[in-house]
mmCIF file of C-alpha atoms in Angstrom:
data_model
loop_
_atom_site.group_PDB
_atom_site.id
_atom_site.type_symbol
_atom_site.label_atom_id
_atom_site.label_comp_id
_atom_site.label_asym_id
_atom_site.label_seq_id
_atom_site.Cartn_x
_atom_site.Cartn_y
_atom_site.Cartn_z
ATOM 1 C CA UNK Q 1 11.242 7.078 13.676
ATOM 2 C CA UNK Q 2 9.133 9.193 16.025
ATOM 3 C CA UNK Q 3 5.827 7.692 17.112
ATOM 4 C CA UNK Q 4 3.799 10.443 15.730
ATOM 5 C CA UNK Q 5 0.270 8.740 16.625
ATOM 6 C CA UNK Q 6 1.300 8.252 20.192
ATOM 7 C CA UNK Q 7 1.392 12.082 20.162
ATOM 8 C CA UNK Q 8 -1.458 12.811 18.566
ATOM 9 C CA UNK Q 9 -3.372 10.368 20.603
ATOM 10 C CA UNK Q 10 -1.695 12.634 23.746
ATOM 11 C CA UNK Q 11 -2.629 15.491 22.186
ATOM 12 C CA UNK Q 12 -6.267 14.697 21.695
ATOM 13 C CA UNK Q 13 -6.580 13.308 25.621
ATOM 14 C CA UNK Q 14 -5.175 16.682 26.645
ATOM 15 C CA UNK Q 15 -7.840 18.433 24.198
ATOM 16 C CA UNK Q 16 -10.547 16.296 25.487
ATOM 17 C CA UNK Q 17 -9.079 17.316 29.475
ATOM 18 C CA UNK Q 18 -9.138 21.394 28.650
ATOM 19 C CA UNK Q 19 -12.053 21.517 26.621
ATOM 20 C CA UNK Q 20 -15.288 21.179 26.609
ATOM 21 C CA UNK Q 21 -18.362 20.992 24.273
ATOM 22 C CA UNK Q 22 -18.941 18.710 21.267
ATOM 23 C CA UNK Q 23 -15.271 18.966 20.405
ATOM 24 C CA UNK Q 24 -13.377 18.212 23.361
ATOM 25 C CA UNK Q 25 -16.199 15.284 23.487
ATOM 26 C CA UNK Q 26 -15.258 13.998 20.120
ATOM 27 C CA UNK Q 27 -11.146 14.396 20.698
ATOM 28 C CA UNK Q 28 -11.847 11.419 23.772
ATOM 29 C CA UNK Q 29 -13.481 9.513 21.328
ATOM 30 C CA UNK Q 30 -11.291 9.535 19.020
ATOM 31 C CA UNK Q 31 -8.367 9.179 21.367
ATOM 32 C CA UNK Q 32 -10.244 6.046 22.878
ATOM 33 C CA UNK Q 33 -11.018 4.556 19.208
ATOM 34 C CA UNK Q 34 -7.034 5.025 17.630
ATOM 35 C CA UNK Q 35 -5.718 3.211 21.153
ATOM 36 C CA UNK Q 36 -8.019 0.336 20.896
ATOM 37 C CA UNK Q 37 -7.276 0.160 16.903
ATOM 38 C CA UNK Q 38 -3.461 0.044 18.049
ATOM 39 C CA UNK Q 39 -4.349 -2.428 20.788
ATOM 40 C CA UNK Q 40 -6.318 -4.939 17.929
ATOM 41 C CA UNK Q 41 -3.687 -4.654 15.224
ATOM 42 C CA UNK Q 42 -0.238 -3.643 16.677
ATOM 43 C CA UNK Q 43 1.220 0.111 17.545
ATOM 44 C CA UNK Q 44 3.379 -0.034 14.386
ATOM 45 C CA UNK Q 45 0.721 -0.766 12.715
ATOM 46 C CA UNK Q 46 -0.784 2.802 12.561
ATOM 47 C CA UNK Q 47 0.515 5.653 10.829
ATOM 48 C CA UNK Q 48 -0.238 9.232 10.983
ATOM 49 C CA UNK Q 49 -0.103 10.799 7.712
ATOM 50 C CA UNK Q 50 1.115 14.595 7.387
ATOM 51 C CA UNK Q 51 1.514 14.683 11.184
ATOM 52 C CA UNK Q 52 2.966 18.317 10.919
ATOM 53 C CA UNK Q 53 0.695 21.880 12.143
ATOM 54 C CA UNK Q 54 -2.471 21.677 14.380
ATOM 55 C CA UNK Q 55 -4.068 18.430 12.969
ATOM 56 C CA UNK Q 56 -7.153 18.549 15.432
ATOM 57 C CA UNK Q 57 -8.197 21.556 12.690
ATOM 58 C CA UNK Q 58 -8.446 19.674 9.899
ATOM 59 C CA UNK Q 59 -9.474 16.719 8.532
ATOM 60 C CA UNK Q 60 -6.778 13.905 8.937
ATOM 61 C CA UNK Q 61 -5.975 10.626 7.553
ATOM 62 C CA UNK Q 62 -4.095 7.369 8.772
ATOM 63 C CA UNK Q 63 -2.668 4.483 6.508
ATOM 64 C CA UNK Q 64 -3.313 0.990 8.824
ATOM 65 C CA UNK Q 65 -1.486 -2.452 7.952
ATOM 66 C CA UNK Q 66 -3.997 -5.105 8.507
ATOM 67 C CA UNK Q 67 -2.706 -8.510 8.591
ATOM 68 C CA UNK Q 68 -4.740 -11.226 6.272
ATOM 69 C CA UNK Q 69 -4.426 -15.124 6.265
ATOM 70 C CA UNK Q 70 -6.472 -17.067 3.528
ATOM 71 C CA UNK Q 71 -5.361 -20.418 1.984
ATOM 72 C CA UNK Q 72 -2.507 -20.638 4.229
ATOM 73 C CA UNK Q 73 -1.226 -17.342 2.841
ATOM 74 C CA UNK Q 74 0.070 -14.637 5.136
ATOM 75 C CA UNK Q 75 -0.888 -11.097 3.380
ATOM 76 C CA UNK Q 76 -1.099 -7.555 4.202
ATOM 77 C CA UNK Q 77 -3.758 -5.430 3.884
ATOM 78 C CA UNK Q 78 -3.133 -1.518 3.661
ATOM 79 C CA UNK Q 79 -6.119 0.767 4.108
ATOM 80 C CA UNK Q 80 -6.120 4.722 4.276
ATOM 81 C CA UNK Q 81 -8.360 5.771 6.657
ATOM 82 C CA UNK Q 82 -9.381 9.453 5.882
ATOM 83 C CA UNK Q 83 -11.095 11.168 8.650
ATOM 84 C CA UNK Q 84 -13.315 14.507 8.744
ATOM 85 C CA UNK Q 85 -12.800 17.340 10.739
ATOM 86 C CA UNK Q 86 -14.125 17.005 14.229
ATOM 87 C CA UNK Q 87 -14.796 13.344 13.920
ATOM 88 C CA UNK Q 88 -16.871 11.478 15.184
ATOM 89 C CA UNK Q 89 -18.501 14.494 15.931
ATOM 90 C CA UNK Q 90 -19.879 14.992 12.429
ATOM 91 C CA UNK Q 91 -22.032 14.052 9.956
ATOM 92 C CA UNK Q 92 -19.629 13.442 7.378
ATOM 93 C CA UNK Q 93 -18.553 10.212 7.289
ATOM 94 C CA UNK Q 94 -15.303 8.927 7.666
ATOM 95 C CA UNK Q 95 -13.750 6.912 4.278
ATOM 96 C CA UNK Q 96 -11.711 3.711 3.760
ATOM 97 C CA UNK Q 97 -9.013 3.551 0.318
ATOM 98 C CA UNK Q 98 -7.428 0.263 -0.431
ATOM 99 C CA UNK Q 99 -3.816 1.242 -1.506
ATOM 100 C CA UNK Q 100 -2.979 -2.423 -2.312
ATOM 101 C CA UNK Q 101 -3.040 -3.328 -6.247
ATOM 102 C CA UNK Q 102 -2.471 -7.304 -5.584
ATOM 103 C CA UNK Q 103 -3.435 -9.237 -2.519
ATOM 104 C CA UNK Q 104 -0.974 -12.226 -2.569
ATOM 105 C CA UNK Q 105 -0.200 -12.762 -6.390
ATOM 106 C CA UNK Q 106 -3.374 -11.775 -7.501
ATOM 107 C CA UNK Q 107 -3.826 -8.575 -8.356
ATOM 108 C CA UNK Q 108 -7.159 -6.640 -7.515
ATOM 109 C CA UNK Q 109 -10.022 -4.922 -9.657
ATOM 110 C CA UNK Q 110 -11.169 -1.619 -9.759
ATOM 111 C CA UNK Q 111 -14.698 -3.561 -7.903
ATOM 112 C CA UNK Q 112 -12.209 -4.204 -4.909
ATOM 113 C CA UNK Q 113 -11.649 -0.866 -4.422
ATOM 114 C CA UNK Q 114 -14.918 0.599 -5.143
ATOM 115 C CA UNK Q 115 -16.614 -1.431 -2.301
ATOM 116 C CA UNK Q 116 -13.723 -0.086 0.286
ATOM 117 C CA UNK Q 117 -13.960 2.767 -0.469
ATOM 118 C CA UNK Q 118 -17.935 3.246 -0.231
ATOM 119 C CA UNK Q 119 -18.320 0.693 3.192
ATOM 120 C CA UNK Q 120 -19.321 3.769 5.308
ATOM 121 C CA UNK Q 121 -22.685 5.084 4.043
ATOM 122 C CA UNK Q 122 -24.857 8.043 5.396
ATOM 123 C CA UNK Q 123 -28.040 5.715 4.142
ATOM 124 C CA UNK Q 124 -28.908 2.274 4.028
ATOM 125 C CA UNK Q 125 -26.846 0.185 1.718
ATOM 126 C CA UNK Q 126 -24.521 -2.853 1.877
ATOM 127 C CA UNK Q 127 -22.281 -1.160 3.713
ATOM 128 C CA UNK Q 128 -21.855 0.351 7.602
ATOM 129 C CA UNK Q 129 -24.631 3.022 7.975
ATOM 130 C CA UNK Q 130 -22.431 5.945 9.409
ATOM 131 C CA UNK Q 131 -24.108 7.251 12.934
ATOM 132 C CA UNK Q 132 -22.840 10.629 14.748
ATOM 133 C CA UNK Q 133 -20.957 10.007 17.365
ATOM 134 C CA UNK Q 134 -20.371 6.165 16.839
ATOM 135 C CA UNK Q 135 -17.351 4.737 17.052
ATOM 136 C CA UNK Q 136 -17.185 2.436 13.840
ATOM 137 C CA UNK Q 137 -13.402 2.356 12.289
ATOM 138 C CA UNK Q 138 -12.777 -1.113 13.381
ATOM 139 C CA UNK Q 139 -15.782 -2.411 11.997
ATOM 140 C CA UNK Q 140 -15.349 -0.664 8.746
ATOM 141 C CA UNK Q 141 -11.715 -2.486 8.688
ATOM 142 C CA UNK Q 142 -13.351 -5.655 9.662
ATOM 143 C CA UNK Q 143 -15.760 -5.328 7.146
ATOM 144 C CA UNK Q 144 -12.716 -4.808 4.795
ATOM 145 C CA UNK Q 145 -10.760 -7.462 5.973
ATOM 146 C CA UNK Q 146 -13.642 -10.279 5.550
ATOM 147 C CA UNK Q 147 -15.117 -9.012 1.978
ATOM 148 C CA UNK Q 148 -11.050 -8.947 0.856
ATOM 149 C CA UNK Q 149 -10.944 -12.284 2.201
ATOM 150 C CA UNK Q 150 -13.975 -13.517 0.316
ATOM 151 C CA UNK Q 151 -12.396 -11.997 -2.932
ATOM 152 C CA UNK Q 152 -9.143 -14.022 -2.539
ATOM 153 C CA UNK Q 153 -11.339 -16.874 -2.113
ATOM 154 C CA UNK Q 154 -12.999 -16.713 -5.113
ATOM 155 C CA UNK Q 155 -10.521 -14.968 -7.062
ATOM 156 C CA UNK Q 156 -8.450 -18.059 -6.606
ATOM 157 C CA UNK Q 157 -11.010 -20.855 -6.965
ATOM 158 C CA UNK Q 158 -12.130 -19.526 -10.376
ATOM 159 C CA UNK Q 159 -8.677 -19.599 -11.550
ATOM 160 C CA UNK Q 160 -8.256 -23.072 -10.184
ATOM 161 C CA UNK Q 161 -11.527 -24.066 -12.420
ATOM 162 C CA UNK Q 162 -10.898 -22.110 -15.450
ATOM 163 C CA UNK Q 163 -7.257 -24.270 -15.102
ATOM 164 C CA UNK Q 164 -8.960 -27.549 -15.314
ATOM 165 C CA UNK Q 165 -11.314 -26.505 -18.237
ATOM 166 C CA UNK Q 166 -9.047 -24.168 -20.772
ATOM 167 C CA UNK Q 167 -10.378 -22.761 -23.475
ATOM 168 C CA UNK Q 168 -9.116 -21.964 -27.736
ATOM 169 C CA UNK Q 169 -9.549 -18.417 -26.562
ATOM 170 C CA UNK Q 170 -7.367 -18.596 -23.520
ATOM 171 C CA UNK Q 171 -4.956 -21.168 -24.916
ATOM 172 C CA UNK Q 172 -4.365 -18.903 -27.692
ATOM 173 C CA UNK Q 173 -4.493 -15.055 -26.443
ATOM 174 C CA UNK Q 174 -3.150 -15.916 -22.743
ATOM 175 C CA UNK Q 175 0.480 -14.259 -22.020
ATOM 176 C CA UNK Q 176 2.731 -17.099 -22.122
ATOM 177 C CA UNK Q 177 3.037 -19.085 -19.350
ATOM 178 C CA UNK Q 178 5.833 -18.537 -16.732
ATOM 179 C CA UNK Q 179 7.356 -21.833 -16.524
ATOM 180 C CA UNK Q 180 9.224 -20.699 -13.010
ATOM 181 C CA UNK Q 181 5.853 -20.237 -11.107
ATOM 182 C CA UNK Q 182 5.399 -23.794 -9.974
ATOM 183 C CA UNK Q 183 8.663 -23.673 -8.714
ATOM 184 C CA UNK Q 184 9.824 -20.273 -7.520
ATOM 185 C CA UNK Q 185 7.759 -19.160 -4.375
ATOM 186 C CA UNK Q 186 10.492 -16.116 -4.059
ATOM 187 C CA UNK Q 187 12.492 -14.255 -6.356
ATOM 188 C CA UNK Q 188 16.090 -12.439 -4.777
ATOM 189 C CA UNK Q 189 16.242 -8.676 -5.021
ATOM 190 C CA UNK Q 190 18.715 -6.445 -4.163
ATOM 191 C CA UNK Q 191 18.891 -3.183 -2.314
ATOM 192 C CA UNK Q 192 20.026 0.125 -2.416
ATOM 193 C CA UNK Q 193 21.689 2.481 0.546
ATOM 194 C CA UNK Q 194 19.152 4.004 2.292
ATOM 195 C CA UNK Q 195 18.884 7.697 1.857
ATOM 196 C CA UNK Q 196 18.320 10.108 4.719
ATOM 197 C CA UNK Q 197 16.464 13.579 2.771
ATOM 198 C CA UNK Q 198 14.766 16.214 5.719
ATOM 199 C CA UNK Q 199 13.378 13.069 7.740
ATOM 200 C CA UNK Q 200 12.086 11.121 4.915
ATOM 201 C CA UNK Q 201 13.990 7.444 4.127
ATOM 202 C CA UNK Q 202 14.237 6.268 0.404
ATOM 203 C CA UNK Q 203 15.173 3.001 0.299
ATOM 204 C CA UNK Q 204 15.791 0.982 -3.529
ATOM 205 C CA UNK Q 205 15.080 -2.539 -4.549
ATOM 206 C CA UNK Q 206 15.602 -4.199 -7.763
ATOM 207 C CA UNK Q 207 15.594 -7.763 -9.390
ATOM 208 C CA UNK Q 208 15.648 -9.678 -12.436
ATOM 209 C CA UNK Q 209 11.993 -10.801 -13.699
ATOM 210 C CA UNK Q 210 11.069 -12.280 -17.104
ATOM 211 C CA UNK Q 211 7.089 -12.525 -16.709
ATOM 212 C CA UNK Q 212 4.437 -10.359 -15.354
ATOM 213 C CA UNK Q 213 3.167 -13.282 -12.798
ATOM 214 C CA UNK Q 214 7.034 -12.039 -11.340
ATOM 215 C CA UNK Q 215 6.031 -8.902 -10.476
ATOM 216 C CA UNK Q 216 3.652 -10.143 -7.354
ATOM 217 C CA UNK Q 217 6.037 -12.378 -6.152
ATOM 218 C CA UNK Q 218 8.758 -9.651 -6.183
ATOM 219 C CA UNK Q 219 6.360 -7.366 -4.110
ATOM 220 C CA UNK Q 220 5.455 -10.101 -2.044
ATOM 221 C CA UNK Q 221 9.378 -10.733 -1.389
ATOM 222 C CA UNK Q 222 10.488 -7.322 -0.672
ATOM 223 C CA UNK Q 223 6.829 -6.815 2.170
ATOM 224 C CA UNK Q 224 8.268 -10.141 4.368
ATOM 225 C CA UNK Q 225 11.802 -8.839 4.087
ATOM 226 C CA UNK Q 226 11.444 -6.125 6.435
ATOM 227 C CA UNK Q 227 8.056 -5.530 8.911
ATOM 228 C CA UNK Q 228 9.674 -1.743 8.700
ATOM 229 C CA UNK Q 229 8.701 -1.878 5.105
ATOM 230 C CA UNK Q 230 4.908 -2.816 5.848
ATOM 231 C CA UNK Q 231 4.826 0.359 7.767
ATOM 232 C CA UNK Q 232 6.547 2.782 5.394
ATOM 233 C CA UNK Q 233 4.284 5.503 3.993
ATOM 234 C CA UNK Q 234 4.655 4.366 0.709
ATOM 235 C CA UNK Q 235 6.318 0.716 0.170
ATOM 236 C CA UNK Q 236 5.619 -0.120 -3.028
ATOM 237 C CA UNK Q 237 6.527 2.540 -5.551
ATOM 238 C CA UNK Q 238 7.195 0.798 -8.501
ATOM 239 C CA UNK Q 239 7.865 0.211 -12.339
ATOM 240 C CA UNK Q 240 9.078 -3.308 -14.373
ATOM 241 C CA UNK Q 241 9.263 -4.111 -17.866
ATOM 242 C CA UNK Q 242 9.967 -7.387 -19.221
ATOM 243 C CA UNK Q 243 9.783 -9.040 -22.819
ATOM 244 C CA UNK Q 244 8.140 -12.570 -23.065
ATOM 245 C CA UNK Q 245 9.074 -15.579 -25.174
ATOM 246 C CA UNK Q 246 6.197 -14.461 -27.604
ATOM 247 C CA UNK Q 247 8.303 -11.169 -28.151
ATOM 248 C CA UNK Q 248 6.055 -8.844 -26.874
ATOM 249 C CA UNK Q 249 7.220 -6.370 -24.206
ATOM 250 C CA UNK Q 250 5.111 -5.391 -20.988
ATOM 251 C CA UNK Q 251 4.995 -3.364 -18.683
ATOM 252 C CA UNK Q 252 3.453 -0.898 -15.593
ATOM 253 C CA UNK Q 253 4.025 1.664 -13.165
ATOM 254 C CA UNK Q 254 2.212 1.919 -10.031
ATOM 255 C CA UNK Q 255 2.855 5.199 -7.922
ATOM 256 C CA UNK Q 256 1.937 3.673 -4.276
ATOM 257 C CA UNK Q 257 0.538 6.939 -3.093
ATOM 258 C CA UNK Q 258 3.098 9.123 -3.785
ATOM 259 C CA UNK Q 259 1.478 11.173 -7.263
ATOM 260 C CA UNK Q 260 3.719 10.594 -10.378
ATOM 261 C CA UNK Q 261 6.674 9.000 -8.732
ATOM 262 C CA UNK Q 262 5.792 5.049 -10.498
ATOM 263 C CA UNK Q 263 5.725 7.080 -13.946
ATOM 264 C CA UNK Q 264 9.105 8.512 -13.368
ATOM 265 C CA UNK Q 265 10.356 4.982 -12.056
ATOM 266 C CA UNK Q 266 8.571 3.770 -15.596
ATOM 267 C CA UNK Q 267 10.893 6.486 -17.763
ATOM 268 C CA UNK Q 268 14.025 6.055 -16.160
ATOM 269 C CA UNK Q 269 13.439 2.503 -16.925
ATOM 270 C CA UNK Q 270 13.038 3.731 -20.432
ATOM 271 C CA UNK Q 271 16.131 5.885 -20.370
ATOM 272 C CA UNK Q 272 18.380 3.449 -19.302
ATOM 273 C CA UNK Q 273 17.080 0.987 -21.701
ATOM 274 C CA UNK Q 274 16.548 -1.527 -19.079
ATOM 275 C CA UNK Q 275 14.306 -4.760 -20.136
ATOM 276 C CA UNK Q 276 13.129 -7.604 -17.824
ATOM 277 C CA UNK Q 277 13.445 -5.919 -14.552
ATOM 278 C CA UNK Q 278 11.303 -4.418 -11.838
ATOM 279 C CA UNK Q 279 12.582 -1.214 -9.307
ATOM 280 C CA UNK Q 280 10.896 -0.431 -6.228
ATOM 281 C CA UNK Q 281 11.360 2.459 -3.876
ATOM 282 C CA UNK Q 282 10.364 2.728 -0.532
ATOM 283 C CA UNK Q 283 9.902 5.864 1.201
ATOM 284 C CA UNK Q 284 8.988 6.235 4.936
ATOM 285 C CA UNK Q 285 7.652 9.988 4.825
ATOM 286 C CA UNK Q 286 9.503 11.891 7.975
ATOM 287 C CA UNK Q 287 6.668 15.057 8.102
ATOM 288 C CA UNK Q 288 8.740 17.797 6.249
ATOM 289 C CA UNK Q 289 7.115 17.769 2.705
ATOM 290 C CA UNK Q 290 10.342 17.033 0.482
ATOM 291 C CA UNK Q 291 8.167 18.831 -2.673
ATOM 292 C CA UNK Q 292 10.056 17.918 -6.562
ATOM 293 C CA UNK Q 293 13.030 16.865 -4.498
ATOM 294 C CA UNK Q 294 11.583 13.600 -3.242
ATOM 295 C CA UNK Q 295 11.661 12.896 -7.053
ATOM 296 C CA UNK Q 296 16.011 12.714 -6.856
ATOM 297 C CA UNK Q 297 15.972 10.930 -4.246
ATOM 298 C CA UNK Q 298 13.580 8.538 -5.409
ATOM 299 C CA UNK Q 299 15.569 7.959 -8.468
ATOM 300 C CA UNK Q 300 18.691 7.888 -6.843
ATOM 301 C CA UNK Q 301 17.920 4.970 -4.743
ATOM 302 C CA UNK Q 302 16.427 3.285 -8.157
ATOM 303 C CA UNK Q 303 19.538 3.826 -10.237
ATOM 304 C CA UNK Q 304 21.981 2.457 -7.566
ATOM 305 C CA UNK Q 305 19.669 -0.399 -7.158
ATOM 306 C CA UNK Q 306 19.500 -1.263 -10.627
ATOM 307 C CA UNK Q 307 23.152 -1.272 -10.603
ATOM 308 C CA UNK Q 308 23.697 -3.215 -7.707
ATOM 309 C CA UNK Q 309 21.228 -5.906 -9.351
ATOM 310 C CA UNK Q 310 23.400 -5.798 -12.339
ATOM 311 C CA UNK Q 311 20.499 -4.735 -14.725
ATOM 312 C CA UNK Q 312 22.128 -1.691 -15.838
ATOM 313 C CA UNK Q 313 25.813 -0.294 -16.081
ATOM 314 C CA UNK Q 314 27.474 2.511 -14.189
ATOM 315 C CA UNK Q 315 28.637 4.071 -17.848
ATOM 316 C CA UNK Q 316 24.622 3.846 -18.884
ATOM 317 C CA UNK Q 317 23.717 5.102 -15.519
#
């Protein structure tokens, strides 16, 4: 895959060489600030969204990995970093978006994401006061990195004491327990061809799952199977359905980014009539927008992943 930041980064030293004024000032900021951000987290770790057409024109936008330990847990953090024309030149602040839904096997609230996504301000708050001309992305992340940190924390040591003191109410309305939780720390998946479409990859995973508490661990599985996957664009498209020993069948869809594509995972997990599974698609965008036909491919890698996994037939595929 081409290392479109590494141009852009060139591009904005030789903008910051030629010009002059406010602008070419700001493009040798910003070229300074992506290079140390590389530097601190890893150059894979940066990706340039849309990197196609004069992107020093418009506002741009970045998805970082950021790596997270807590409780002896390795995680990953991905943040979209969205960035307004001319930064830092401007008064309009730059904005963080979590794009995770679970950290580890606990999956976040909409709180989580609120307080990412409003850690610059342009006034005093509990966040990073945004200043012209500052250089503040990495601590924005680092602010995201620690409060994320703190959540897991707690997020985990109030399920550890709601454990020891159960109650009727959560004895009796809980999901049923998943008695393969204490044992399973991974769950095998299986994967698709990878699809080559006008630059953009698709690659298809699918496994076996017979309790929602699978669906992290899954996720979790298929992130450490490949650093390649930590980096794609969107890694985590999916949909899963499974039916529980009380009877009752659940189910979600989560779109990872790319608009719509986890409810069409969802129906063609409907169509095929496919119970206690989960599919994921990966897609590493290649900068040619793909348009409705990312939408085949996407379920093209799904079905033949399915398959492979054994969780539906070729005749019902």
């Amino acid at each position: 895959m081409e290392d479109h930041v590494s141009d852009f980064i060139s591009t904005l030293e030789q903008e910051s060489f030629d010009g002059q004024g406010e602008k070419a000032d700001a493009a040798g900021m910003l070229a300074e600030e992506l290079t140390a951000i590389r530097s601190i987290y890893g150059d894979d770790r940066l990706e340039l969204l849309d990197p196609s057409g004069d992107t020093l024109k418009k506002d741009i936008a970045f998805v970082l990995s950021v790596p997270l330990t807590c409780h002896d847990q390795e995680m990953l953090l991905r943040i979209r970093i969205d960035l307004p024309e001319n930064y830092p030149a401007t008064q309009h602040k730059p904005t963080l978006q979590l794009l995770n839904r679970y950290i580890g096997n606990r999956k976040l609230d909409a709180t989580a994401h609120d307080v990412i996504a409003s850690i610059f301000s342009t006034e005093s708050s509990t966040g990073i006061v945004w200043e012209k001309n500052t250089a503040m992305l990495f601590e924005g992340i680092e602010y995201a990195s620690e409060y994320l940190r703190g959540w897991y924390e707690r997020v985990c040591e109030s399920d550890d004491s709601a454990k020891s003191k159960p109650t009727d109410a959560q004895v009796n309305d809980a999901i049923p327990p998943n008695p393969q939780n204490s044992r399973e720390k991974s769950i095998p998946f299986v994967c698709s061809d990878k699809v080559v479409e006008r630059k953009s990859e698709f690659l298809g995973h699918a496994a076996q799952i017979h309790h929602p508490d699978d669906v992290p661990i899954v996720l979790s599985s298929i992130l450490e199977s490949d650093k390649r996957i930590q980096r794609a664009t969107h890694p985590l498209i999916h949909a899963w359905v499974c039916r529980t020993s009380d009877n009752i069948l659940h189910h979600d869809c989560d779109d990872d980014g790319e608009t719509a594509a986890g409810t069409r995972l969802a129906h063609l997990l409907s169509v095929l009539g496919v119970e206690n599974a989960i599919v994921v698609v990966t897609r590493w965008y290649g900068g040619v927008l793909l348009g409705a036909d990312r939408f085949k491919q996407i379920n093209r890698v799904a079905r033949q992943a399915l398959m492979r996994a054994e969780l539906v037939s070729a005749k019902s595929s």
